[in-house]
Every structure is written in structure tokens, then in C-alpha cells.
XYZ file of C-alpha atoms in Angstrom:
586
model
C -17.607 -2.573 32.981
C -19.848 0.484 32.589
C -23.528 0.398 33.593
C -26.115 3.021 32.715
C -29.805 3.508 31.964
C -31.815 4.246 28.826
C -32.671 7.928 28.365
C -34.269 7.869 24.904
C -35.256 5.306 22.241
C -35.534 6.288 18.561
C -35.889 3.182 16.393
C -32.543 1.342 16.294
C -30.873 4.232 18.175
C -30.847 4.129 21.976
C -29.314 6.932 24.057
C -28.081 5.850 27.484
C -26.767 7.962 30.373
C -24.287 7.045 33.103
C -21.880 5.507 30.570
C -18.813 7.617 31.451
C -16.436 4.618 31.608
C -17.547 3.103 28.283
C -15.462 3.276 25.082
C -16.353 3.892 21.447
C -17.488 0.738 19.589
C -17.940 -1.247 22.825
C -20.634 -3.923 22.601
C -23.437 -3.278 25.090
C -26.415 -5.246 26.363
C -29.553 -3.125 26.354
C -32.541 -3.620 28.749
C -33.484 -6.737 30.720
C -33.871 -8.545 27.389
C -30.116 -8.023 26.838
C -30.370 -6.814 23.237
C -27.029 -6.494 21.445
C -25.870 -2.976 20.575
C -22.708 -1.023 19.805
C -21.672 2.433 21.021
C -21.244 4.736 18.013
C -21.062 8.146 19.719
C -20.182 9.442 23.219
C -20.936 12.895 24.705
C -19.908 13.182 28.361
C -21.662 10.355 30.159
C -24.227 9.901 27.354
C -23.657 7.143 24.809
C -25.506 6.730 21.504
C -26.004 3.021 20.881
C -26.785 1.336 17.571
C -28.978 -1.629 18.565
C -28.767 -4.670 16.308
C -32.183 -6.046 17.309
C -35.784 -4.838 17.307
C -36.202 -2.086 19.969
C -40.012 -1.879 20.182
C -41.198 -1.941 23.779
C -38.023 -0.474 25.271
C -38.435 2.571 27.513
C -36.417 5.063 29.602
C -34.900 3.809 32.849
C -34.090 0.288 31.630
C -30.520 -0.925 32.296
C -27.649 -0.754 29.790
C -24.450 -2.692 30.430
C -21.177 -2.401 28.499
C -19.188 -5.604 27.908
C -15.949 -3.587 27.609
C -15.052 -5.304 24.309
C -15.584 -4.237 20.684
C -17.913 -6.115 18.293
C -15.852 -9.183 17.393
C -16.241 -12.269 15.233
C -15.297 -15.767 16.359
C -12.763 -17.393 14.042
C -12.029 -21.104 14.111
C -13.247 -24.521 12.934
C -16.990 -24.549 12.261
C -17.234 -21.451 10.063
C -17.346 -23.256 6.703
C -20.838 -24.339 5.681
C -22.362 -22.123 8.375
C -25.053 -19.485 7.948
C -24.813 -16.536 10.334
C -26.860 -13.399 10.893
C -25.509 -9.853 10.524
C -23.725 -9.916 13.892
C -22.266 -13.388 13.488
C -24.821 -15.497 15.398
C -25.533 -18.987 13.943
C -29.050 -18.957 12.485
C -29.483 -22.758 12.530
C -28.648 -22.923 16.257
C -30.971 -19.981 16.983
C -33.774 -21.732 15.087
C -33.245 -24.942 17.072
C -33.259 -22.971 20.352
C -36.125 -20.565 19.712
C -38.144 -21.619 16.642
C -38.367 -20.214 13.136
C -38.551 -16.531 14.156
C -35.580 -14.588 15.508
C -36.132 -14.045 19.230
C -34.663 -10.894 20.781
C -31.719 -11.123 23.128
C -30.664 -14.645 22.110
C -27.155 -15.384 23.396
C -25.739 -18.240 21.344
C -22.026 -18.382 20.461
C -21.116 -18.350 16.761
C -19.144 -21.593 16.869
C -20.112 -24.916 18.433
C -18.489 -25.361 21.861
C -19.154 -29.122 22.111
C -17.903 -30.488 18.779
C -14.414 -32.003 18.812
C -11.954 -31.351 15.989
C -8.921 -33.424 15.087
C -5.851 -31.223 15.567
C -2.575 -32.170 13.831
C 0.467 -30.156 15.045
C 3.072 -28.944 12.548
C 5.544 -27.451 15.066
C 7.456 -29.121 17.908
C 8.247 -28.328 21.534
C 11.068 -25.747 21.675
C 10.209 -24.089 18.329
C 10.129 -20.281 18.301
C 6.838 -18.962 16.850
C 5.353 -15.528 16.234
C 1.990 -14.045 15.228
C 0.738 -15.605 11.993
C 2.811 -18.808 12.229
C 0.850 -22.027 11.671
C 1.090 -24.372 14.679
C -1.214 -27.088 13.317
C -4.145 -27.949 11.052
C -7.762 -29.062 11.373
C -9.610 -30.706 8.451
C -12.788 -28.637 8.675
C -14.529 -30.124 5.619
C -13.486 -32.528 2.857
C -12.269 -29.498 0.911
C -10.966 -26.985 3.473
C -8.084 -27.545 5.865
C -8.060 -24.811 8.498
C -4.596 -23.653 9.540
C -4.438 -22.807 13.237
C -2.317 -19.655 13.524
C -0.616 -17.934 16.442
C -2.879 -14.964 17.388
C -1.859 -11.386 16.648
C 0.471 -9.882 19.293
C 1.682 -13.238 20.624
C 5.284 -14.475 20.324
C 7.374 -17.100 22.132
C 8.575 -20.692 22.402
C 6.350 -23.776 22.204
C 6.327 -25.348 25.677
C 3.823 -28.118 24.924
C 1.703 -29.173 21.940
C -0.297 -32.363 21.496
C -2.069 -34.111 18.653
C -5.647 -35.137 19.426
C -9.317 -34.191 19.368
C -10.238 -30.881 20.995
C -13.182 -28.524 21.286
C -12.469 -24.965 20.142
C -11.984 -23.814 23.779
C -9.542 -26.511 24.890
C -5.828 -25.738 24.979
C -3.945 -27.336 22.054
C -0.565 -25.722 22.792
C 1.167 -23.735 25.549
C 3.498 -20.899 24.577
C 6.219 -19.509 26.827
C 6.560 -15.786 26.104
C 9.745 -13.709 26.397
C 8.710 -12.456 29.859
C 8.441 -16.149 30.991
C 4.631 -15.965 31.276
C 2.581 -18.649 29.551
C -0.110 -18.278 26.870
C -2.617 -21.055 26.219
C -3.441 -21.415 22.507
C -6.848 -22.787 21.463
C -8.527 -23.405 18.098
C -10.630 -20.248 18.636
C -9.606 -16.651 17.922
C -11.644 -13.455 18.193
C -11.157 -10.418 15.984
C -12.738 -6.911 16.190
C -14.670 -6.642 12.931
C -14.026 -2.947 12.265
C -10.244 -3.476 12.135
C -8.568 -5.008 9.115
C -6.383 -8.010 9.939
C -2.685 -7.050 9.679
C -0.327 -8.522 7.075
C 3.358 -8.363 6.231
C 3.161 -6.952 2.692
C 0.564 -6.001 0.096
C 1.320 -7.090 -3.479
C 0.064 -5.844 -6.816
C -2.761 -8.041 -8.205
C -1.493 -9.561 -11.480
C -3.485 -12.786 -11.981
C -7.140 -12.886 -13.050
C -9.922 -14.385 -10.967
C -11.327 -16.796 -13.565
C -15.131 -16.791 -13.370
C -16.223 -18.829 -16.415
C -18.496 -15.920 -17.409
C -17.415 -14.925 -20.927
C -18.271 -11.221 -20.839
C -16.297 -10.874 -17.585
C -13.222 -13.024 -18.336
C -12.771 -11.755 -21.889
C -13.731 -8.102 -21.749
C -13.727 -6.939 -18.109
C -11.615 -9.316 -15.970
C -11.092 -8.858 -12.241
C -7.732 -9.673 -10.662
C -7.349 -12.045 -7.702
C -7.268 -9.597 -4.812
C -9.174 -7.022 -6.867
C -12.416 -5.141 -6.240
C -15.442 -4.882 -8.530
C -18.882 -3.300 -8.462
C -22.069 -4.519 -10.153
C -24.573 -1.647 -10.276
C -27.910 -2.207 -11.939
C -31.647 -1.556 -11.633
C -34.170 -3.983 -10.161
C -34.505 -7.148 -12.255
C -31.315 -6.695 -14.272
C -29.607 -9.782 -12.814
C -27.229 -8.528 -10.082
C -28.001 -11.431 -7.779
C -27.746 -14.047 -10.558
C -24.319 -12.672 -11.571
C -23.154 -12.838 -7.947
C -24.522 -16.370 -7.568
C -22.638 -17.360 -10.746
C -19.413 -15.843 -9.412
C -19.879 -17.572 -6.052
C -20.443 -20.911 -7.828
C -17.745 -20.781 -10.477
C -15.058 -18.228 -9.540
C -11.577 -19.676 -9.175
C -11.507 -19.188 -5.383
C -10.770 -21.616 -2.546
C -13.289 -20.020 -0.158
C -16.489 -18.046 -0.862
C -18.021 -15.642 1.670
C -21.507 -14.554 0.568
C -23.122 -11.634 2.411
C -26.841 -11.090 1.837
C -27.046 -7.531 3.123
C -30.586 -6.178 3.194
C -31.741 -8.125 0.110
C -34.975 -10.129 -0.025
C -35.091 -13.377 1.925
C -35.974 -15.485 -1.133
C -32.581 -14.642 -2.690
C -30.734 -16.061 0.323
C -33.113 -19.040 0.219
C -32.000 -19.691 -3.377
C -28.385 -19.798 -2.192
C -29.266 -22.098 0.708
C -31.173 -24.484 -1.553
C -28.767 -24.460 -4.518
C -25.296 -24.460 -2.983
C -25.543 -27.756 -1.026
C -26.754 -29.522 -4.205
C -24.236 -27.967 -6.598
C -21.059 -29.888 -7.251
C -17.875 -27.879 -7.024
C -16.137 -28.341 -10.440
C -12.701 -28.412 -8.770
C -13.370 -30.919 -5.980
C -16.565 -32.756 -6.920
C -17.935 -32.030 -3.427
C -20.866 -29.804 -2.434
C -20.261 -26.072 -2.884
C -21.204 -25.484 0.781
C -17.997 -27.347 1.727
C -16.102 -24.115 1.002
C -18.762 -21.425 1.584
C -19.684 -19.148 4.502
C -23.065 -17.365 4.379
C -23.951 -14.151 6.213
C -27.691 -13.432 5.983
C -29.131 -10.113 7.081
C -32.188 -9.908 4.842
C -34.582 -6.991 4.391
C -36.912 -8.164 7.210
C -34.059 -8.397 9.745
C -32.952 -5.404 11.885
C -31.722 -2.512 9.727
C -28.764 -1.549 11.930
C -27.289 -5.057 11.723
C -26.769 -4.558 7.967
C -23.832 -2.338 8.793
C -22.230 -5.005 10.963
C -22.873 -7.805 8.427
C -20.417 -6.311 5.902
C -17.637 -6.141 8.508
C -18.347 -9.604 9.943
C -18.157 -11.071 6.424
C -14.894 -9.404 5.454
C -13.242 -10.299 8.811
C -14.032 -13.987 8.152
C -12.701 -13.606 4.589
C -9.431 -12.049 5.876
C -8.982 -14.946 8.316
C -9.000 -17.477 5.452
C -6.865 -15.155 3.297
C -4.201 -15.231 6.030
C -4.072 -19.037 5.722
C -2.907 -18.595 2.121
C -6.264 -19.194 0.449
C -7.834 -17.318 -2.454
C -11.099 -15.885 -1.073
C -13.988 -14.355 -3.035
C -16.360 -12.121 -1.076
C -19.800 -11.209 -2.483
C -21.714 -8.339 -0.871
C -25.337 -8.096 -2.040
C -25.891 -5.204 -1.799
C -23.838 -2.283 -0.490
C -26.753 0.077 -1.254
C -28.803 -1.513 1.536
C -25.797 -1.155 3.836
C -25.544 2.545 2.891
C -29.277 2.958 3.635
C -28.639 1.644 7.161
C -25.840 4.237 7.513
C -28.243 6.928 6.299
C -30.917 5.926 8.800
C -28.513 5.947 11.739
C -26.942 9.235 10.604
C -30.412 10.829 10.415
C -31.316 9.628 13.906
C -28.018 10.972 15.259
C -28.991 14.337 13.665
C -25.702 14.594 11.771
C -25.327 17.089 8.934
C -26.507 15.149 5.855
C -24.545 14.886 2.631
C -26.005 14.328 -0.836
C -29.498 12.715 -0.868
C -29.399 12.419 2.937
C -26.486 9.974 3.030
C -23.848 10.778 5.666
C -20.877 12.884 4.565
C -18.544 9.988 5.476
C -20.231 7.504 3.069
C -17.270 7.503 0.647
C -14.665 6.926 3.354
C -16.680 4.047 4.906
C -16.968 2.374 1.493
C -13.233 2.862 0.916
C -12.421 1.335 4.341
C -14.425 -1.736 3.347
C -13.001 -2.213 -0.163
C -9.386 -1.510 0.796
C -9.453 -4.629 2.994
C -9.392 -6.649 -0.241
C -6.033 -7.387 -1.837
C -3.211 -9.827 -2.507
C -1.012 -10.030 0.572
C 1.828 -11.882 2.276
C 0.550 -12.896 5.715
C 2.281 -12.405 9.052
C 4.632 -15.126 10.286
C 8.199 -16.261 9.594
C 7.121 -18.085 6.438
C 4.478 -15.676 5.161
C 1.806 -17.226 2.955
C 0.432 -15.478 -0.117
C -3.350 -15.107 0.038
C -5.874 -13.089 -1.932
C -9.219 -11.527 -1.037
C -11.363 -10.345 -3.965
C -14.389 -8.196 -3.070
C -17.369 -7.920 -5.423
C -20.156 -5.600 -4.328
C -23.596 -5.260 -5.911
C -25.058 -1.753 -5.927
C -28.815 -1.170 -6.291
C -29.309 2.433 -7.454
C -32.968 3.540 -7.469
C -34.252 3.300 -11.032
C -30.819 2.184 -12.223
C -29.519 5.768 -12.021
C -25.801 5.411 -11.265
C -25.382 9.145 -10.728
C -26.682 8.621 -7.158
C -24.183 8.886 -4.262
C -23.576 5.173 -3.433
C -22.777 4.251 -7.058
C -20.533 7.280 -7.545
C -18.652 6.738 -4.262
C -18.155 3.066 -5.206
C -16.915 3.869 -8.719
C -14.238 6.170 -7.283
C -12.839 3.191 -5.338
C -13.223 0.038 -7.449
C -11.192 -0.819 -10.541
C -13.815 -2.983 -12.272
C -17.277 -1.765 -13.233
C -19.796 -4.272 -14.566
C -22.701 -1.999 -15.472
C -25.985 -3.892 -15.805
C -28.415 -2.571 -18.382
C -32.209 -2.836 -18.032
C -32.657 -2.771 -21.845
C -30.420 -5.831 -22.215
C -32.215 -7.558 -19.337
C -35.673 -6.859 -20.793
C -34.537 -8.233 -24.175
C -33.487 -11.436 -22.329
C -29.762 -10.893 -22.865
C -28.006 -12.253 -19.776
C -25.659 -11.502 -18.177
C -26.931 -7.977 -18.896
C -23.473 -6.374 -18.560
C -23.314 -3.427 -20.953
C -20.086 -3.740 -22.980
C -20.142 -0.047 -23.943
C -20.211 1.345 -20.389
C -18.362 -1.320 -18.354
C -14.600 -1.329 -17.819
C -11.702 -3.056 -16.055
C -8.557 -1.147 -15.068
C -6.520 -4.281 -14.265
C -3.791 -4.919 -16.840
C -4.061 -8.699 -17.216
C -3.395 -9.001 -20.973
C 0.104 -10.449 -20.494
C -1.240 -13.217 -18.256
C -3.919 -14.192 -20.789
C -1.437 -14.078 -23.694
C 1.045 -16.352 -21.938
C -1.449 -18.712 -20.237
C -4.252 -19.061 -22.821
C -3.124 -17.916 -26.271
C -0.815 -15.169 -27.528
C -3.663 -13.797 -29.705
C -5.944 -13.150 -26.684
C -5.421 -9.363 -26.436
C -5.575 -9.025 -30.228
C -8.932 -10.839 -30.330
C -10.253 -8.808 -27.393
C -9.353 -5.539 -29.177
C -11.037 -6.781 -32.373
C -14.335 -7.669 -30.736
C -14.423 -4.421 -28.739
C -13.875 -2.477 -31.979
C -16.687 -4.386 -33.706
C -19.066 -3.736 -30.798
C -18.207 -0.017 -30.715
C -18.574 0.258 -34.492
C -21.958 -1.454 -34.249
C -23.183 1.206 -31.790
C -22.204 3.969 -34.247
C -23.710 2.168 -37.258
C -26.970 1.574 -35.369
C -27.406 5.333 -35.098
C -27.000 5.665 -38.894
C -29.445 2.807 -39.547
C -32.048 4.503 -37.306
C -31.690 7.728 -39.297
C -31.407 6.564 -42.916
C -32.068 2.799 -42.927
C -30.005 -0.321 -43.567
C -29.798 0.256 -47.348
C -27.536 3.289 -46.852
C -24.750 1.088 -45.435
C -21.915 -0.346 -47.485
C -21.427 -4.128 -47.698
C -18.453 -3.919 -45.308
C -20.518 -2.033 -42.726
C -23.388 -4.519 -42.997
C -20.888 -7.322 -42.442
C -19.647 -5.444 -39.339
C -23.200 -5.413 -37.980
C -23.480 -9.163 -38.603
C -20.108 -9.786 -36.930
C -21.147 -7.745 -33.883
C -24.505 -9.564 -33.732
C -22.644 -12.867 -33.702
C -20.434 -11.639 -30.828
C -23.485 -10.496 -28.850
C -25.718 -13.515 -29.417
C -23.218 -16.357 -29.797
C -20.576 -15.202 -27.331
C -21.652 -12.573 -24.774
C -25.087 -14.115 -24.196
C -24.701 -16.927 -21.630
C -27.354 -19.089 -19.977
C -26.713 -19.406 -16.236
C -29.055 -22.395 -15.891
C -27.718 -24.493 -18.807
C -25.478 -27.332 -17.585
C -22.767 -26.679 -20.235
C -23.174 -22.964 -20.947
C -23.212 -21.916 -17.267
C -19.395 -22.114 -17.144
C -16.912 -21.632 -20.017
C -13.219 -22.444 -19.614
C -10.649 -19.966 -20.956
C -9.592 -22.403 -23.702
C -13.166 -22.708 -24.893
C -13.617 -18.914 -24.736
C -10.599 -18.497 -27.022
C -11.881 -21.113 -29.510
C -15.333 -19.446 -29.592
C -13.749 -16.079 -30.356
C -11.528 -17.697 -32.970
C -14.539 -19.126 -34.839
C -16.516 -15.858 -34.805
C -13.536 -13.753 -35.945
C -12.352 -16.295 -38.565
C -15.823 -16.289 -40.124
C -15.787 -12.467 -40.136
C -12.243 -12.247 -41.606
C -12.818 -14.842 -44.355
C -16.130 -13.176 -45.240
C -14.426 -9.757 -45.417
C -11.716 -11.096 -47.745
C -14.336 -12.428 -50.187
C -16.888 -9.638 -49.797
C -16.335 -8.317 -53.338
C -17.538 -11.663 -54.760
C -20.496 -12.476 -52.485
C -23.572 -10.839 -50.959
C -23.876 -10.248 -47.202
C -27.441 -11.664 -47.207
C -26.129 -14.978 -48.588
C -23.337 -15.082 -45.988
C -25.823 -14.757 -43.139
C -27.834 -17.757 -44.378
C -24.855 -20.156 -44.473
C -25.457 -23.317 -42.355
C -22.105 -22.826 -40.601
C -23.487 -19.721 -38.854
C -25.896 -21.937 -36.896
C -23.043 -24.279 -35.951
C -20.885 -21.379 -34.684
C -23.819 -20.229 -32.529
C -24.264 -23.713 -31.054
C -20.566 -24.164 -30.232
C -21.219 -22.731 -26.727
C -23.226 -25.888 -25.898
C -20.391 -28.269 -26.846
C -18.848 -30.015 -23.814
C -15.198 -29.286 -22.997
C -13.881 -32.685 -24.060
C -15.183 -32.228 -27.637
C -14.336 -28.562 -28.294
C -11.039 -29.042 -30.183
C -12.500 -31.550 -32.665
C -15.635 -29.419 -33.175
C -13.512 -26.271 -33.611
C -11.444 -27.886 -36.399
C -14.557 -29.157 -38.182
C -16.273 -25.746 -38.067
C -13.156 -23.955 -39.392
C -13.060 -26.384 -42.334
C -16.787 -25.833 -42.921
C -16.371 -22.016 -42.882
C -13.723 -22.116 -45.621
C -15.636 -24.698 -47.685
C -19.011 -22.934 -47.584
C -17.590 -19.489 -48.375
C -15.558 -20.873 -51.302
C -18.676 -22.639 -52.632
C -20.561 -19.331 -52.350
C -17.793 -17.487 -54.247
C -17.864 -20.075 -57.063
C -21.655 -20.064 -57.207
C -21.956 -16.262 -57.418
C -19.025 -15.996 -59.819
C -20.591 -18.503 -62.220
């Protein structure tokens, strides 16, 4: 264990001397207050330390002590439903110990040491096990069963294992290793956050992560195990989109990281999630959620750690065979913390002052997502989908964080301030967004074989509308042919009746894939039937048909009534258009 003294303090950066025996990324305790820090640079016996707590009042000569271990996260029963700060400390326990404000130097373990958990073994004495094998289970909440796995680097024969109630530090099994030494296995594991958890094999993502958000599922789907970015200016709805994904995405576990965002946004999550019913289980959403909160008024340096703590927890549940969705809000604030530390270290700056290694750090984070087969004799398939919000100043995505992110991710949901200001939510711009995951075959075989055909049709209508809008601005609506005016009406119907979705409406907040298909079917059937009869009727009369209102209100129909309503509206479309043809032909 290396001990030194403070030489210089510059904001969150502390330079200590006498640290010759310390290693890179060791956790250190700084000053008599024992503030938590991490060594990020070593020159001779001088170590540059990134301190994860407020450093005001520190001065030269104060002691610095290395723990000899890297920054690690505690993994075990007690994670689900918890809210932790950027370095993995439990905020509720800190509040109970020290009051409503974060006190410096608090040493409280992440997971409760007193609570007993019911452990049920699933291996027997004499069984050979290796890293990643499940030795037993703990029912952590009503929804999540935690699988207790053999830690990485451990292999041997079960010497003893007992069912019963244990704290996370008590031995649940004894393993006899090949060299005849014994290893005590507990419910608790520790993992260095900067290292990705190992796996047996990485698979290609080929199944969509269903979100219930129509613009995402239909036009720009993300695969389970995929990565997506949501860039957008202030007020365009990044946080609401991420909240919606956390609530409704087809994932077993949600890890939500509030990285440098305002405290009221995390408060919304804390207030809403316990009250929201999970559509799959009927239980509270917090029964399958882990929250990491490092808001804008918390120490800047800890933002960097919060991203790694969150993804290490997500990988742990992925290794159990779960589908995990990770929300990072926002990676821009994380990049700003990198920029501040890089500036204080006097490194050569890259574009706009960000460090030259910004792109590689972002890539290291996002590449930890994926669909994998876990370690162990019977590897489990688990997925980790990472969705990062990006907050470019003024919504300008040509800035370095957005550009570095776009080079890595395969899904881009570009939020548009014009759509947001016109109250069109989610404000995902359908002309600039994209998804590079080829999921058409899955949708065709699992929803309807016309899915990709319908998707191509609505994208063509929306693109044609953008071109026709330019003409209308130049020469007016009267210059357009009847077919082009009908195209504009069809595109308007897609925008207003389909892509516009109310996050706070009890029915419209989530749309199943079957309902999405039926909605598209109604909009496109109306357009096709109108186009067939366009020579006999006027576009203005088509727009005024009562069935148009009914198509628009179909989004508010509950799931158990959609098939009946769909049939009735189709009949009404054909009847009203035929009546219009007869009336105008008379």
C-alpha cells in the first residue's frame, strides 16, 4: 500500500508525491477526510489523482493513501431498486447516515451487509464448476431472480453448498480448486469498472428491442444488443424519450444513468418509476431498475466513473442471461468531465478542447454493449443494449461528441427543435434519422409479411412531402397536381396520426407491434383507395370525409378492441369514397 502527500490541488485534480509503489487506476484516499480518488497518470513518484468529491479546503502536505485496488463495483443481491451515486455509493444509506446533503469522505458500502437473502443451490457437492457457472439463485425482487455465478478466474469442484438465508458476505459454497486449495464463494462479487466483463462468444444482433414508440419501432428500430444515440438541443425531448424507453422497452432489466443532467430529471424518474406498473409483470417498474445518479450539482469528475459503474452492473445482469437496456443521459456531460480533467492535466487538446482520445473512450464504452453467450459450461445468451443521449450546444451535431458518437453507433434518432416547438413529440426527425440494423425479416415473419413494404411506402411519402413542400413555398399549393396534393395529405396523416405520440396518455404512451401494423394499414389503405378514385373526386372533398377523423383517433383505441375497430374503419373508408364517387359523378 503506497502512502504519499499532496503536492498540488487544482479543482478535481490532486497531484501527490511519494507514490512510487502505486499503480495506474488505483483507488486512493485523499487527505484526513479520506476523499475517494483514482490515479489517472504517474510520472516517477508523482501521481495525478482524479478526485470524485469536492476538493475545496485541501492543501499541500496532507496524506494520500493508495488502497492497491482499482475502482470496482459491488455486484450481488440488493442492486435492483437501488439508487447509487457516480462511484456506486448508495444515496439512500448516505442520506440516512449524514442528512440530505452529500458529506465528503463518507465510507458506506454499496450493498447492505446486514440483510439476509434466501439462497437456493442448483449444483451439488462433487460437481465440477468453472467461471460463469450458476451455483444457485436468490429472488431479489418479485420480478428478478439473481443467478449467483462462479467468479471470473475460479474453477474447481464443489466441496460444500447449503440452502439457507445468508448475508452477502457469508460463505454459501466452498470450492476445492485443482491445486487442492479452497475458495469460499459468497453472494458478493467485485468487478473493476473500466474492464468489460468477459464472455464466451459475441453474436450478431438480429432481434429488435421493442419499445412501443411508433417512430422508433417502425422506421428506426434498434436491435437487442445494439447501440443508439439520441442527439438533440435543449428542450427537444431527449430525457422524455429515454424515460419512455426505460418504461416500455422489451428488456428484463433497466439501468438508468443520470450523468451530469439536472437533478429534477432524476427526481422525475424516482417519483414515476415506483408508481408505474410494468406491463409485463404488473409490478412496480423499480422492481427491475437500477439508478445511477450523478447530477449536475454533484462532483464533475465522478461523471466519468458513473458511466462505467452503470455498464458494469448492466454486464453483470447480461451474464445471467437477461436482456438489459442501459440509458446514459447524457454522454455530452461525461465528455465535458473528460475535457476538464484533460485541461487540468495540460494534455494537448483536440477539437474544441476535448481530449484527443475522446473517440476511443466513447468506443470503449459502446462496444461493451452486445448480444453474447456468457462464460460457463452451459453459456446463457444475454443482451445489453446501450442508448446514449447527446446534448450538443445549440443542437449543432457537427460538434466533436456527436460526431464521435455517430461513427460508433448504428442507430441515430436525431431530435429536431422545429418539431419540438410545433409540439410534435417524439421530435425524432424522420428525414435525418437512420437505423443500420437489418431487422426487416424479423418484422415480416413475426408481425406481418407486409411490414417492410409498408415501411418503404411511408418513408417514400414522407420524402416526397419534403420535396413538394419546397415547391409549395415557391409557387403555392395551386401549382400541384391532384396526385401530389393527395401525397401531401397522406404524409400529413402519417405525421399527425402515426408518428405523433403522446407519452402521457394512458393508451397512446405504448403501441404494440400489431396495433402499429393496423394503424399503418388504415392510413395506407385510405391513401391507395383515394388514389385509385382520384380521377372522379376532388382532394378537398376527400380530406373532409368523417372517416379521416376516425383514422386519426385509432391510436387511442385500447388493444383489446383494435381488430374490430380496424375492420369497421376499412368498411367505412370504402363506403364513404364510393358515395363520394357516385355523388360527384351524378
